[in-house]
PDB file of C-alpha atoms in Angstrom:
ATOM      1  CA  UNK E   1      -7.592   6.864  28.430  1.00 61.00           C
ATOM      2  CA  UNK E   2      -5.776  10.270  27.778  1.00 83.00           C
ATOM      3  CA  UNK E   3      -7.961  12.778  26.103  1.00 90.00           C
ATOM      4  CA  UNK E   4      -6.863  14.238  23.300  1.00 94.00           C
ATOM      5  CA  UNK E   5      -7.656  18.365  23.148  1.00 96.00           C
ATOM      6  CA  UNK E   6      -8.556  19.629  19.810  1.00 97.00           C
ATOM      7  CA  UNK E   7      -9.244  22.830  18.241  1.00 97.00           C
ATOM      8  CA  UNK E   8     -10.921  23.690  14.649  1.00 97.00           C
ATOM      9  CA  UNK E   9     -10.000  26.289  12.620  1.00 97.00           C
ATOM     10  CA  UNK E  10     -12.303  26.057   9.393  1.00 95.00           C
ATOM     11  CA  UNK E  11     -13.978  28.589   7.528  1.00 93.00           C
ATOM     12  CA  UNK E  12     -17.083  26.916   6.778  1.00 93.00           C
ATOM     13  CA  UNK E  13     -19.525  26.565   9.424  1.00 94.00           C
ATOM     14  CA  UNK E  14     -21.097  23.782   8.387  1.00 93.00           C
ATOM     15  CA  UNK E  15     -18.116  21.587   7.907  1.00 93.00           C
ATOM     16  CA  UNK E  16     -16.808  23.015  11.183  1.00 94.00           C
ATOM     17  CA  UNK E  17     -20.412  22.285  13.259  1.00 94.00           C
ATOM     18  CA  UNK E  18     -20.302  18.863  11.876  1.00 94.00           C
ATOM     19  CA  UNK E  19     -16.692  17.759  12.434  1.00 94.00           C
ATOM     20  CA  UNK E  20     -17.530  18.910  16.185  1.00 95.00           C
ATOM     21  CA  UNK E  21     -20.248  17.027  16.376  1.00 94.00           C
ATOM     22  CA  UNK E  22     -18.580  13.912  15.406  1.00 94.00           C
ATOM     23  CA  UNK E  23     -15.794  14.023  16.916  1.00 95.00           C
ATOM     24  CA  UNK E  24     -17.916  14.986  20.538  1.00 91.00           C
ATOM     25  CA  UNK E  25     -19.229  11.721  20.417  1.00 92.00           C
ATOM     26  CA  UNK E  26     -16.049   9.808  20.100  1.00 92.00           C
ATOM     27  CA  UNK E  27     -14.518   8.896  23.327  1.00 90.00           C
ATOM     28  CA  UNK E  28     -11.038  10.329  24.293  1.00 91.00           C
ATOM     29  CA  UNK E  29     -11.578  13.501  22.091  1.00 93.00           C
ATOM     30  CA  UNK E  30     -12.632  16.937  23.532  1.00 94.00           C
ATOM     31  CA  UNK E  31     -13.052  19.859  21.046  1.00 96.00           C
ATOM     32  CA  UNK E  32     -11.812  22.878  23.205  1.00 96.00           C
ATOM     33  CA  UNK E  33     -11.500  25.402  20.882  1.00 96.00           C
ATOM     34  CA  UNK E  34     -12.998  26.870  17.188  1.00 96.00           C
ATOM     35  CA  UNK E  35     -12.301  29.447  14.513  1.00 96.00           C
ATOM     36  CA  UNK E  36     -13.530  30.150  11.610  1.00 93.00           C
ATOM     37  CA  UNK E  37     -10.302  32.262   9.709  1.00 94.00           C
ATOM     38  CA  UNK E  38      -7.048  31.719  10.109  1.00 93.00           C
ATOM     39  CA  UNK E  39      -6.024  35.025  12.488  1.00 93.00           C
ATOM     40  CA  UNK E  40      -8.483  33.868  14.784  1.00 95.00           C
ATOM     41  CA  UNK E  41      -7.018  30.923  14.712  1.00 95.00           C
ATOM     42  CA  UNK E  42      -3.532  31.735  15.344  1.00 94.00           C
ATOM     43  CA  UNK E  43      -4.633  33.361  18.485  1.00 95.00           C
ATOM     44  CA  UNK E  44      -6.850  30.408  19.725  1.00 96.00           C
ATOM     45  CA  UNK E  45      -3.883  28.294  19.483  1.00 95.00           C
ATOM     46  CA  UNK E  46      -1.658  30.453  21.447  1.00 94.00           C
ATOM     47  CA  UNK E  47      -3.886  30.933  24.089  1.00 95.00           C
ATOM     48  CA  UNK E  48      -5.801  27.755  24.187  1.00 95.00           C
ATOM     49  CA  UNK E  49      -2.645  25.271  23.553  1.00 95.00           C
ATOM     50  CA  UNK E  50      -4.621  22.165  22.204  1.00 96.00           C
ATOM     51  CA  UNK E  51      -3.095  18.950  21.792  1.00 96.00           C
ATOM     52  CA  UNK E  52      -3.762  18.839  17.492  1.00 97.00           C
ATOM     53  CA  UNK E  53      -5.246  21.052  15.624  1.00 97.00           C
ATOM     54  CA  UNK E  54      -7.357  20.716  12.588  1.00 97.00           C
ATOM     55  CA  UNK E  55      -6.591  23.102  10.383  1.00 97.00           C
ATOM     56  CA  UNK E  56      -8.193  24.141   6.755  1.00 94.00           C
ATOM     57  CA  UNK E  57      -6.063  24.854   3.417  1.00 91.00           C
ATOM     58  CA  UNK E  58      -8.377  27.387   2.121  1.00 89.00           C
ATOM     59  CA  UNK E  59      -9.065  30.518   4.411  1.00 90.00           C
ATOM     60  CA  UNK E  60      -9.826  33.951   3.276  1.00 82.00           C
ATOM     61  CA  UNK E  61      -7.577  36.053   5.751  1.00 85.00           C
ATOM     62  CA  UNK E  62      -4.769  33.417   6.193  1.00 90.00           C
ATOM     63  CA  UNK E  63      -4.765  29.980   4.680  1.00 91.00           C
ATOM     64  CA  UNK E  64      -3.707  27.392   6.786  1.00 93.00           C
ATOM     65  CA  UNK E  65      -0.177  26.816   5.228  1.00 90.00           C
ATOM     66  CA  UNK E  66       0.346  30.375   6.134  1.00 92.00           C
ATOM     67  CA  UNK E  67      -1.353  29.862   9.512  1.00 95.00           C
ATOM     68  CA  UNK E  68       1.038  26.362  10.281  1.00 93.00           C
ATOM     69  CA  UNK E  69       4.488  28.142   9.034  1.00 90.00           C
ATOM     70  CA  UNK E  70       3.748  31.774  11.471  1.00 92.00           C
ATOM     71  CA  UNK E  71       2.637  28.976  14.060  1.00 94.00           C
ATOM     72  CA  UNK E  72       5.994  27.386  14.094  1.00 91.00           C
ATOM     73  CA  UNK E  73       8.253  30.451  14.035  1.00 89.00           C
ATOM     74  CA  UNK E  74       5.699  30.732  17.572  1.00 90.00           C
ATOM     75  CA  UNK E  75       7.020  27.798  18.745  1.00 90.00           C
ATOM     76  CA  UNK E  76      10.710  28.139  17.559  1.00 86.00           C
ATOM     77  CA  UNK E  77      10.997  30.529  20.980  1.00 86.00           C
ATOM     78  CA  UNK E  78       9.805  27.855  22.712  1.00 86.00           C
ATOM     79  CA  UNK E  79       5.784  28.424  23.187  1.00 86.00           C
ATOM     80  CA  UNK E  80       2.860  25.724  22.999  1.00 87.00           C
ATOM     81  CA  UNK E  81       5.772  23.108  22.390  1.00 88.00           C
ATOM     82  CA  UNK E  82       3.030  20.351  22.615  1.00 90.00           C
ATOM     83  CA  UNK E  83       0.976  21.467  20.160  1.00 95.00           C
ATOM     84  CA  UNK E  84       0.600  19.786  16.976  1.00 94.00           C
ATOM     85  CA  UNK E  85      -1.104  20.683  13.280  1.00 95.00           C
ATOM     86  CA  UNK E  86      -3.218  18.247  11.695  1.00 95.00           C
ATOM     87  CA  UNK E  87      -4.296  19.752   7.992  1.00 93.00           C
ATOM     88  CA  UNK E  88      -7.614  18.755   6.652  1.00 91.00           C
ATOM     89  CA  UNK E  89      -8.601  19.668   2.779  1.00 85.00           C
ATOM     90  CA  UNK E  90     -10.057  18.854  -0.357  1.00 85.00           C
ATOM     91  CA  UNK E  91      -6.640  19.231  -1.853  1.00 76.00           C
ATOM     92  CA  UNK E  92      -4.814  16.893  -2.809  1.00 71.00           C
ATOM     93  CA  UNK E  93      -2.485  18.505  -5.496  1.00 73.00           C
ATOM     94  CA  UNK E  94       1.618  17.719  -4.883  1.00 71.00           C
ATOM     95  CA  UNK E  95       2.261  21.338  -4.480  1.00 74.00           C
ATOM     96  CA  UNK E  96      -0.364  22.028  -1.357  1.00 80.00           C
ATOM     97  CA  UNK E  97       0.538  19.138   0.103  1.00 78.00           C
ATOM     98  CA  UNK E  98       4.473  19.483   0.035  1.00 74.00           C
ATOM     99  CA  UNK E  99       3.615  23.206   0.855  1.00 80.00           C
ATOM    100  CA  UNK E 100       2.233  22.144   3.832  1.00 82.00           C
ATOM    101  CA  UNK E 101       4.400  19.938   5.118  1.00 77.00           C
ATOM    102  CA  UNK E 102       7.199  22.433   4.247  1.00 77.00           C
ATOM    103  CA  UNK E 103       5.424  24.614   6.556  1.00 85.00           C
ATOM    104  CA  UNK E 104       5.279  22.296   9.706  1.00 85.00           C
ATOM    105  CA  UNK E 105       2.102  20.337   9.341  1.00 88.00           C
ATOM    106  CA  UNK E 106       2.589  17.283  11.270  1.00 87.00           C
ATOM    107  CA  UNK E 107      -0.354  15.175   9.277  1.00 88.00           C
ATOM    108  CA  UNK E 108      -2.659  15.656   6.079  1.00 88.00           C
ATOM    109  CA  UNK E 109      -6.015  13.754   5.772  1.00 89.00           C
ATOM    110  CA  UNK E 110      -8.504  14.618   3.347  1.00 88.00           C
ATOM    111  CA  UNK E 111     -11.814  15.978   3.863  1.00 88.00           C
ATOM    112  CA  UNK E 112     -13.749  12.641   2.423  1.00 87.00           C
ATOM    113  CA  UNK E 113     -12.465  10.564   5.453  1.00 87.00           C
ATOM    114  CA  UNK E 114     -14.614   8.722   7.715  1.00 90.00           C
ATOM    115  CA  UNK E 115     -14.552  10.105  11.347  1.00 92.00           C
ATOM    116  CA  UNK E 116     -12.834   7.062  12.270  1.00 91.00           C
ATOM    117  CA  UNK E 117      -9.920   7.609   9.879  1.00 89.00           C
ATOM    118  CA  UNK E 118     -10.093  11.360  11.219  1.00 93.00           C
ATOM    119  CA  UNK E 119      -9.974   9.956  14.408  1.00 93.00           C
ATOM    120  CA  UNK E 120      -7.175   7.940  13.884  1.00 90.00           C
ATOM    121  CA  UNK E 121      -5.363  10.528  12.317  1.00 90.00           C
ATOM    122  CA  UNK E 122      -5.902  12.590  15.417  1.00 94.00           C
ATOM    123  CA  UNK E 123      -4.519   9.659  17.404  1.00 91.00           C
ATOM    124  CA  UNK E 124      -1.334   9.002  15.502  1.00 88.00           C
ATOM    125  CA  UNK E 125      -1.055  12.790  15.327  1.00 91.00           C
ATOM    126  CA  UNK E 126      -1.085  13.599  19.573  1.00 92.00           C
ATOM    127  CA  UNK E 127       0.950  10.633  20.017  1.00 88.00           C
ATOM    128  CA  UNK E 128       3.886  12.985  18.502  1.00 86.00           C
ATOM    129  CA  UNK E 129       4.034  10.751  14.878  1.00 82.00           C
ATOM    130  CA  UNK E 130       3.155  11.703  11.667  1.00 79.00           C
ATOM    131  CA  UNK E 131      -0.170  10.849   9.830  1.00 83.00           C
ATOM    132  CA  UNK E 132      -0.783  11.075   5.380  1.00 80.00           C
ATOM    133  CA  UNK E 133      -3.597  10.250   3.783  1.00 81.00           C
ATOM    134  CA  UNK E 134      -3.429   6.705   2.116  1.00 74.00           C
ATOM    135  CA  UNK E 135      -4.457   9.048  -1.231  1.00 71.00           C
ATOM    136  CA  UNK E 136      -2.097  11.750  -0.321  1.00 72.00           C
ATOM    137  CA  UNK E 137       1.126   9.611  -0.337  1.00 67.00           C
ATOM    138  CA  UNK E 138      -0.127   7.332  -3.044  1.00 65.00           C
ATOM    139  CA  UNK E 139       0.299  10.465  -5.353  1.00 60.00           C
ATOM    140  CA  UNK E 140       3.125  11.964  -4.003  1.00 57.00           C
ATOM    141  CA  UNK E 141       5.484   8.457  -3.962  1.00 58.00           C
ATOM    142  CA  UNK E 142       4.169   8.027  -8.049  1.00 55.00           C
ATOM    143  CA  UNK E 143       5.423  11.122  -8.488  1.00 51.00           C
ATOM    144  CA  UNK E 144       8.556  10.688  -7.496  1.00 51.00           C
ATOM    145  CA  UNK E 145       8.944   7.501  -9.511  1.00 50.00           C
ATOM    146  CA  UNK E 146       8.824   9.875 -12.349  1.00 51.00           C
ATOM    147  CA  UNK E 147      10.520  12.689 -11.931  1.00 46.00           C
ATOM    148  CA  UNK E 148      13.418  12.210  -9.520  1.00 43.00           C
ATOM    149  CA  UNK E 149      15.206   9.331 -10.744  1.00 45.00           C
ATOM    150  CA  UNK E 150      19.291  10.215 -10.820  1.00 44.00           C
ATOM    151  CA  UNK E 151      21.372   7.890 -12.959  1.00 40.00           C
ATOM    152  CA  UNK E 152      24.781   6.485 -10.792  1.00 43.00           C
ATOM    153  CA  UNK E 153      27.172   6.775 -13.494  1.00 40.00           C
ATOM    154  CA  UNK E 154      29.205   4.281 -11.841  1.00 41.00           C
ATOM    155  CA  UNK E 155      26.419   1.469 -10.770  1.00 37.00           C
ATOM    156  CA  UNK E 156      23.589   2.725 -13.447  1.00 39.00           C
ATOM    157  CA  UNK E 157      21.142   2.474 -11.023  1.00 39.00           C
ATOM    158  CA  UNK E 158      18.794   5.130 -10.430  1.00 38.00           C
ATOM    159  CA  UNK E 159      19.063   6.986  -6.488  1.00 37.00           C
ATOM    160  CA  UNK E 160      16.774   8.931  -4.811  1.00 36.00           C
ATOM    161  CA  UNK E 161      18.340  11.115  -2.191  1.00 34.00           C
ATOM    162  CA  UNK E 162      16.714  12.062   1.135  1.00 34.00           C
ATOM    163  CA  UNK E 163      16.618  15.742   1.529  1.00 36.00           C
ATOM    164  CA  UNK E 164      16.245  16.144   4.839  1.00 35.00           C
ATOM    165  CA  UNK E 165      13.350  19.568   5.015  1.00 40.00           C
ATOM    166  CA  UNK E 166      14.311  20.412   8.370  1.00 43.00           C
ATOM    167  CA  UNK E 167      16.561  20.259  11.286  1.00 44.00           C
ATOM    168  CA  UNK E 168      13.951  18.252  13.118  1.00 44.00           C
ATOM    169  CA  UNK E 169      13.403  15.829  10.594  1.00 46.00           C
ATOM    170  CA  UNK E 170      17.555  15.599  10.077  1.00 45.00           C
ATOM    171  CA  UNK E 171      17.868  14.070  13.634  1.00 45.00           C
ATOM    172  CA  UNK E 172      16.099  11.056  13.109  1.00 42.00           C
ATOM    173  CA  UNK E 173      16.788   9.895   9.023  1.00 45.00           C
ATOM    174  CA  UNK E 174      20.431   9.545   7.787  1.00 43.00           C
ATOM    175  CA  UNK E 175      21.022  10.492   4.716  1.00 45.00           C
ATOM    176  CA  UNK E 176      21.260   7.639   3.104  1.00 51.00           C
ATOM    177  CA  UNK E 177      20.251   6.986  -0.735  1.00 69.00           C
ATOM    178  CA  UNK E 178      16.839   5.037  -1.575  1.00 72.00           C
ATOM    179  CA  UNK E 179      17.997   2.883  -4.930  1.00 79.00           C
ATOM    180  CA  UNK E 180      15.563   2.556  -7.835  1.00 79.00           C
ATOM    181  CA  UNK E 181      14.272  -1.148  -6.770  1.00 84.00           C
ATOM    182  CA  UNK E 182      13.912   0.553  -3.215  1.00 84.00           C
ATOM    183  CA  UNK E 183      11.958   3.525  -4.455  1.00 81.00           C
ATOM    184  CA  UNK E 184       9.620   0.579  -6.595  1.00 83.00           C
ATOM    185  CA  UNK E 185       9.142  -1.197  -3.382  1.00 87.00           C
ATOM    186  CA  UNK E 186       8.181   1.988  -1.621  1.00 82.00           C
ATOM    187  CA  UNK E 187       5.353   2.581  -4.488  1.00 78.00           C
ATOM    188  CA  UNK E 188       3.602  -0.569  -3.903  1.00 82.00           C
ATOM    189  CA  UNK E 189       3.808  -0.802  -0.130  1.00 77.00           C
ATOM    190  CA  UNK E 190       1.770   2.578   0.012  1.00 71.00           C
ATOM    191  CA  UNK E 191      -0.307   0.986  -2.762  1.00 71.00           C
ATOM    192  CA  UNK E 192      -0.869  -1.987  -0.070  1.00 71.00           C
ATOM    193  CA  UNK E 193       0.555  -4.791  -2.224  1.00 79.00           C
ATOM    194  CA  UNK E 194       1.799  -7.665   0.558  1.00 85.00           C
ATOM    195  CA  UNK E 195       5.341  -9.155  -0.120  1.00 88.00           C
ATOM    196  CA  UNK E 196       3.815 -12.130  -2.143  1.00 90.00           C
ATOM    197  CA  UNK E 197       2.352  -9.453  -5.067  1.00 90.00           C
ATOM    198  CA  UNK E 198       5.440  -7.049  -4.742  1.00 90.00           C
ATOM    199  CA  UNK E 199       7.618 -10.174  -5.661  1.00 91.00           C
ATOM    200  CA  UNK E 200       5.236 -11.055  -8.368  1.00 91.00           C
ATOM    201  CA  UNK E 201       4.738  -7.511  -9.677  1.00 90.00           C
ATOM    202  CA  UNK E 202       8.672  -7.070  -9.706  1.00 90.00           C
ATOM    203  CA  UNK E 203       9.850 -10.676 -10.665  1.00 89.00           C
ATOM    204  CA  UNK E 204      12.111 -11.302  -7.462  1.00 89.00           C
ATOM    205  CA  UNK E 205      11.877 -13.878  -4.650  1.00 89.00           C
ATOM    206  CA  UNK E 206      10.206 -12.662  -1.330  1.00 88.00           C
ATOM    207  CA  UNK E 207      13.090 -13.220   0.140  1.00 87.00           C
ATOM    208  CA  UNK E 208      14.265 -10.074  -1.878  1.00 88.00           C
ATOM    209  CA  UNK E 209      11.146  -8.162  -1.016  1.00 90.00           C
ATOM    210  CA  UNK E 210      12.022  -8.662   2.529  1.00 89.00           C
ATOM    211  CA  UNK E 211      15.249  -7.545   2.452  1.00 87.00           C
ATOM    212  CA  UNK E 212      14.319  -4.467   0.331  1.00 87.00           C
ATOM    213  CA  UNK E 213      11.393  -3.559   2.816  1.00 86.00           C
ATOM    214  CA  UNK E 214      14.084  -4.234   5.902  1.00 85.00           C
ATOM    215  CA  UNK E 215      16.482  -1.722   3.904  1.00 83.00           C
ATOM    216  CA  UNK E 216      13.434   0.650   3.406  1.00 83.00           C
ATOM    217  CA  UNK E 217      12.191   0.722   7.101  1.00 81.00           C
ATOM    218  CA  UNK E 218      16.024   1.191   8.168  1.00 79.00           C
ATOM    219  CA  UNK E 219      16.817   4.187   5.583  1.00 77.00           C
ATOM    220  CA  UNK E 220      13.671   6.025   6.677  1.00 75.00           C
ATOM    221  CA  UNK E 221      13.767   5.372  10.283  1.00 72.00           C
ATOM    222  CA  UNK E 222       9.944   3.869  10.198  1.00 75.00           C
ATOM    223  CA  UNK E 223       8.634   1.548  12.480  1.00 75.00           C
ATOM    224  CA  UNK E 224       6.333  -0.257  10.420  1.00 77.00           C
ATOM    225  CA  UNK E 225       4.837   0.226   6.366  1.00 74.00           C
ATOM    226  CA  UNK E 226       2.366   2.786   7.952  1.00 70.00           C
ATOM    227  CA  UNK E 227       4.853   5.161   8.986  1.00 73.00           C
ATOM    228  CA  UNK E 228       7.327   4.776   5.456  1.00 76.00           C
ATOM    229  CA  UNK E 229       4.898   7.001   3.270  1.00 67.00           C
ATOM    230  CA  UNK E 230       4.812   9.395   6.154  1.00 67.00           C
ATOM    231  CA  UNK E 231       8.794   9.681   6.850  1.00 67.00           C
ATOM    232  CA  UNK E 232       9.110   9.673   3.338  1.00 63.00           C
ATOM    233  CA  UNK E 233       7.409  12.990   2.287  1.00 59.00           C
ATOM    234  CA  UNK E 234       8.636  14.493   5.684  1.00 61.00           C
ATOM    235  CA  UNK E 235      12.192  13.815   5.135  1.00 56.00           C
ATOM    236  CA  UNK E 236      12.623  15.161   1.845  1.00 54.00           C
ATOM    237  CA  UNK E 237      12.514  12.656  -0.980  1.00 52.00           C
ATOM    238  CA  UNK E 238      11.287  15.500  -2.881  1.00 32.00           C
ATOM    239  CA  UNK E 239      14.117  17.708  -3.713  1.00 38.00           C
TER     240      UNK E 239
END
């Protein structure tokens, strides 16, 4: 099993001494680095290159969507290319979470998770994919839903439009329009509804759930449901 290198950067020591001592005793994770404010933390990723690191919103020199977005102008000339940013909070407003994935964070997971969703996250996070908390996306999709319907004067039908956020992000999704009935889909998959209670929620056949999940997946370039709420905030369905 690879081992996956981590560093903390959180402010609180007692948050930070725990979360090592967790993740110590879980196999394939080695804590190689800590810092408790975001300059120090900057450095210790330049220096000690870790695979993820977990990073905290709420710092008093330099928060950590400050810390992430200086970070990746680092690795825009081409240093610690491997390194990825994992933020972990008690935040779970819209604007610090699109703020931080404006800035570069690869994953968001709340500080309330269980060490073996952290761990996960850490996982899904080194393996060069995106992670969102369940809670986190849950949110951001319903918001969505209300505020960023456009009307097709021609069809009716209400679009959302991906905005791709970055050039990274642009090489992988098309720009292709989620419809309304789409978008609805999107909501419940993230609120774990199988194809069965998405039919029945929506009044359609499965066999129109399928398709719409197929069309989904396609559109957002996702593997599987896991990865649509991810791709989905990354890739700009907020405008």
């Amino acid at each position: 099993m690879n081992t996956t290198r981590i560093v903390l950067i959180e402010d609180h020591d007692l948050t930070r001494i725990g979360l090592r001592s967790a993740l110590q005793r879980k196999e394939g994770v080695e804590v190689v680095g800590e810092a408790r404010d975001g300059k120090s933390g900057l450095k210790l990723l330049k220096s000690v290159q870790p695979d993820v690191a977990i990073v905290d919103v709420d710092m008093p020199d330099m928060n950590g969507i400050d810390l992430t977005h200086e970070f990746r102008q680092f690795q825009a000339a081409g240093e610690c290319p491997n390194t990825r940013i994992l933020i972990m909070t008690m935040q779970d407003s819209e604007e610090t979470v699109l703020a931080a994935f404006a800035a570069g964070a690869d994953s968001y997971c709340m500080k309330d998770a269980s060490i073996d969703r952290l761990t996960e996250a850490l996982r899904v996070t080194a393996e060069g994919n995106a992670w969102i908390d369940p809670t986190i996306a849950r949110i951001v999709l319903h918001q969505n839903q209300r505020n960023y319907g456009d009307t097709n004067p021609n069809t009716g039908s209400s679009t959302i439009t991906i905005n791709r956020m970055s050039s990274e992000d642009g090489d992988f999704v098309p720009a292709y329009p989620l419809t309304g009935r789409e978008l609805e889909v999107l909501g419940l998959i993230v609120d774990g509804c199988s194809n069965a209670q998405i039919a029945e929620k929506l009044y359609i056949t499965i066999g129109t759930v399928k398709t719409h999940v197929r069309n989904i997946l396609n559109k957002l370039c996702a593997d599987d449901r896991t990865q649509v709420a991810v791709r989905a905030l990354r890739t700009g369905l907020i405008r």
